[in-house]
Amino acid sequence: MLIDPPGFLSSEPERVSETFSRCGPGRSHACVIDGDTFKLGQRKVRIIGIDAPETHEPNCPEEARLGEQATAKLRQLLNQGPFEMIAPVYGKQDRYGRDLRTIRRTLPNGTEQSIADDMRESGLAHRYLGGIKPGWC
């Protein structure tokens, strides 16, 4: 999924209020896999519009280092408070069975925070370009 779906092509928001850990042995109900994917129970959720460095089978040590930073950053962002997940009505899962979702929260001042935008602005995620990866090495 390249971009967030427009409102008329989106599902009703699903509200999430969880504390996220890092996925691993003894993982919790809510955990972060890497900089663009997290788990909620048995569901894997892929954030629409970003591609983060790989933590599983990175192409070089620099990608592995950045992948760990991106994972920590996504965990920090998700743990800032409740957020909403919005699915596109035209394709709710990717080819790996992960739920595709826009992740956003409304801040106290009324503005909307996009987790994908925050990840890109941090430099720890690129805009997803449909399988074309600019690389991290």
GROMACS .gro file of C-alpha atoms in nm:
model
  137
    1MET     CA    1   0.000   0.000   0.000
    2LEU     CA    2   0.163   0.321  -0.118
    3ILE     CA    3  -0.053   0.591   0.041
    4ASP     CA    4  -0.318   0.636   0.306
    5PRO     CA    5  -0.665   0.573   0.164
    6PRO     CA    6  -0.897   0.874   0.137
    7GLY     CA    7  -1.179   0.887   0.391
    8PHE     CA    8  -1.447   0.753   0.159
    9LEU     CA    9  -1.232   0.445   0.089
   10SER     CA   10  -1.153   0.376   0.456
   11SER     CA   11  -1.315   0.155   0.714
   12GLU     CA   12  -1.437   0.280   1.049
   13PRO     CA   13  -1.142   0.345   1.283
   14GLU     CA   14  -1.046   0.073   1.529
   15ARG     CA   15  -0.930   0.223   1.858
   16VAL     CA   16  -0.623   0.067   2.022
   17SER     CA   17  -0.506   0.131   2.377
   18GLU     CA   18  -0.218  -0.105   2.457
   19THR     CA   19   0.133  -0.096   2.597
   20PHE     CA   20   0.375  -0.231   2.338
   21SER     CA   21   0.688  -0.433   2.407
   22ARG     CA   22   0.949  -0.564   2.165
   23CYS     CA   23   0.844  -0.895   2.007
   24GLY     CA   24   1.055  -1.193   2.107
   25PRO     CA   25   1.048  -1.498   2.333
   26GLY     CA   26   0.760  -1.472   2.579
   27ARG     CA   27   0.614  -1.191   2.367
   28SER     CA   28   0.317  -1.001   2.495
   29HIS     CA   29  -0.025  -0.943   2.343
   30ALA     CA   30   0.100  -0.616   2.187
   31CYS     CA   31   0.455  -0.602   2.054
   32VAL     CA   32   0.663  -0.434   1.784
   33ILE     CA   33   0.825  -0.660   1.523
   34ASP     CA   34   1.021  -0.392   1.336
   35GLY     CA   35   0.991  -0.030   1.225
   36ASP     CA   36   0.681  -0.082   1.010
   37THR     CA   37   0.506  -0.386   1.161
   38PHE     CA   38   0.360  -0.475   1.500
   39LYS     CA   39   0.143  -0.747   1.652
   40LEU     CA   40  -0.189  -0.727   1.834
   41GLY     CA   41  -0.272  -1.074   1.961
   42GLN     CA   42  -0.246  -1.305   1.661
   43ARG     CA   43  -0.272  -1.019   1.408
   44LYS     CA   44   0.028  -0.868   1.236
   45VAL     CA   45  -0.029  -0.506   1.134
   46ARG     CA   46   0.177  -0.340   0.856
   47ILE     CA   47   0.170   0.040   0.855
   48ILE     CA   48   0.058   0.184   0.521
   49GLY     CA   49   0.299   0.413   0.338
   50ILE     CA   50   0.636   0.330   0.496
   51ASP     CA   51   0.922   0.086   0.463
   52ALA     CA   52   1.168   0.054   0.752
   53PRO     CA   53   1.510  -0.112   0.765
   54GLU     CA   54   1.502  -0.488   0.808
   55THR     CA   55   1.579  -0.645   1.144
   56HIS     CA   56   1.540  -1.002   1.015
   57GLU     CA   57   1.795  -1.076   0.743
   58PRO     CA   58   1.933  -0.721   0.703
   59ASN     CA   59   2.153  -0.660   0.398
   60CYS     CA   60   2.440  -0.507   0.597
   61PRO     CA   61   2.538  -0.414   0.955
   62GLU     CA   62   2.418  -0.055   0.901
   63GLU     CA   63   2.070  -0.175   0.806
   64ALA     CA   64   2.065  -0.398   1.117
   65ARG     CA   65   2.161  -0.100   1.335
   66LEU     CA   66   1.900   0.127   1.177
   67GLY     CA   67   1.642  -0.151   1.196
   68GLU     CA   68   1.686  -0.170   1.572
   69GLN     CA   69   1.654   0.209   1.600
   70ALA     CA   70   1.339   0.206   1.383
   71THR     CA   71   1.187  -0.070   1.596
   72ALA     CA   72   1.253   0.129   1.914
   73LYS     CA   73   1.111   0.446   1.754
   74LEU     CA   74   0.789   0.274   1.646
   75ARG     CA   75   0.750   0.127   1.994
   76GLN     CA   76   0.796   0.472   2.147
   77LEU     CA   77   0.539   0.626   1.911
   78LEU     CA   78   0.280   0.353   1.971
   79ASN     CA   79   0.325   0.386   2.347
   80GLN     CA   80   0.248   0.759   2.350
   81GLY     CA   81  -0.120   0.682   2.402
   82PRO     CA   82  -0.432   0.540   2.238
   83PHE     CA   83  -0.445   0.549   1.858
   84GLU     CA   84  -0.672   0.450   1.572
   85MET     CA   85  -0.614   0.198   1.296
   86ILE     CA   86  -0.792   0.259   0.967
   87ALA     CA   87  -0.811  -0.001   0.691
   88PRO     CA   88  -0.859   0.067   0.321
   89VAL     CA   89  -1.186  -0.089   0.205
   90TYR     CA   90  -1.023  -0.210  -0.120
   91GLY     CA   91  -0.748  -0.427   0.031
   92LYS     CA   92  -0.721  -0.494   0.400
   93GLN     CA   93  -0.426  -0.737   0.390
   94ASP     CA   94  -0.098  -0.767   0.206
   95ARG     CA   95   0.031  -1.079   0.031
   96TYR     CA   96   0.185  -1.200   0.361
   97GLY     CA   97  -0.149  -1.187   0.545
   98ARG     CA   98  -0.061  -0.877   0.746
   99ASP     CA   99  -0.339  -0.628   0.813
  100LEU     CA  100  -0.270  -0.302   0.624
  101ARG     CA  101  -0.355  -0.002   0.837
  102THR     CA  102  -0.309   0.373   0.865
  103ILE     CA  103  -0.211   0.453   1.223
  104ARG     CA  104  -0.306   0.793   1.366
  105ARG     CA  105  -0.400   0.965   1.688
  106THR     CA  106  -0.569   1.292   1.770
  107LEU     CA  107  -0.347   1.505   1.992
  108PRO     CA  108  -0.480   1.718   2.281
  109ASN     CA  109  -0.457   2.033   2.065
  110GLY     CA  110  -0.688   1.872   1.807
  111THR     CA  111  -0.424   1.804   1.540
  112GLU     CA  112  -0.382   1.460   1.392
  113GLN     CA  113  -0.057   1.267   1.434
  114SER     CA  114   0.038   1.021   1.159
  115ILE     CA  115   0.271   0.748   1.284
  116ALA     CA  116   0.393   0.687   0.926
  117ASP     CA  117   0.479   1.056   0.885
  118ASP     CA  118   0.663   1.058   1.219
  119MET     CA  119   0.865   0.751   1.119
  120ARG     CA  120   0.962   0.910   0.785
  121GLU     CA  121   1.050   1.241   0.952
  122SER     CA  122   1.274   1.057   1.199
  123GLY     CA  123   1.475   0.922   0.904
  124LEU     CA  124   1.404   0.565   1.019
  125ALA     CA  125   1.157   0.483   0.742
  126HIS     CA  126   1.128   0.561   0.371
  127ARG     CA  127   0.808   0.620   0.180
  128TYR     CA  128   0.692   0.277   0.060
  129LEU     CA  129   0.736   0.260  -0.317
  130GLY     CA  130   0.568  -0.069  -0.402
  131GLY     CA  131   0.862  -0.304  -0.362
  132ILE     CA  132   1.128  -0.064  -0.488
  133LYS     CA  133   1.365  -0.034  -0.195
  134PRO     CA  134   1.615   0.252  -0.187
  135GLY     CA  135   1.827   0.056   0.059
  136TRP     CA  136   1.986   0.130   0.395
  137CYS     CA  137   2.346   0.016   0.334
   0.00000   0.00000   0.00000
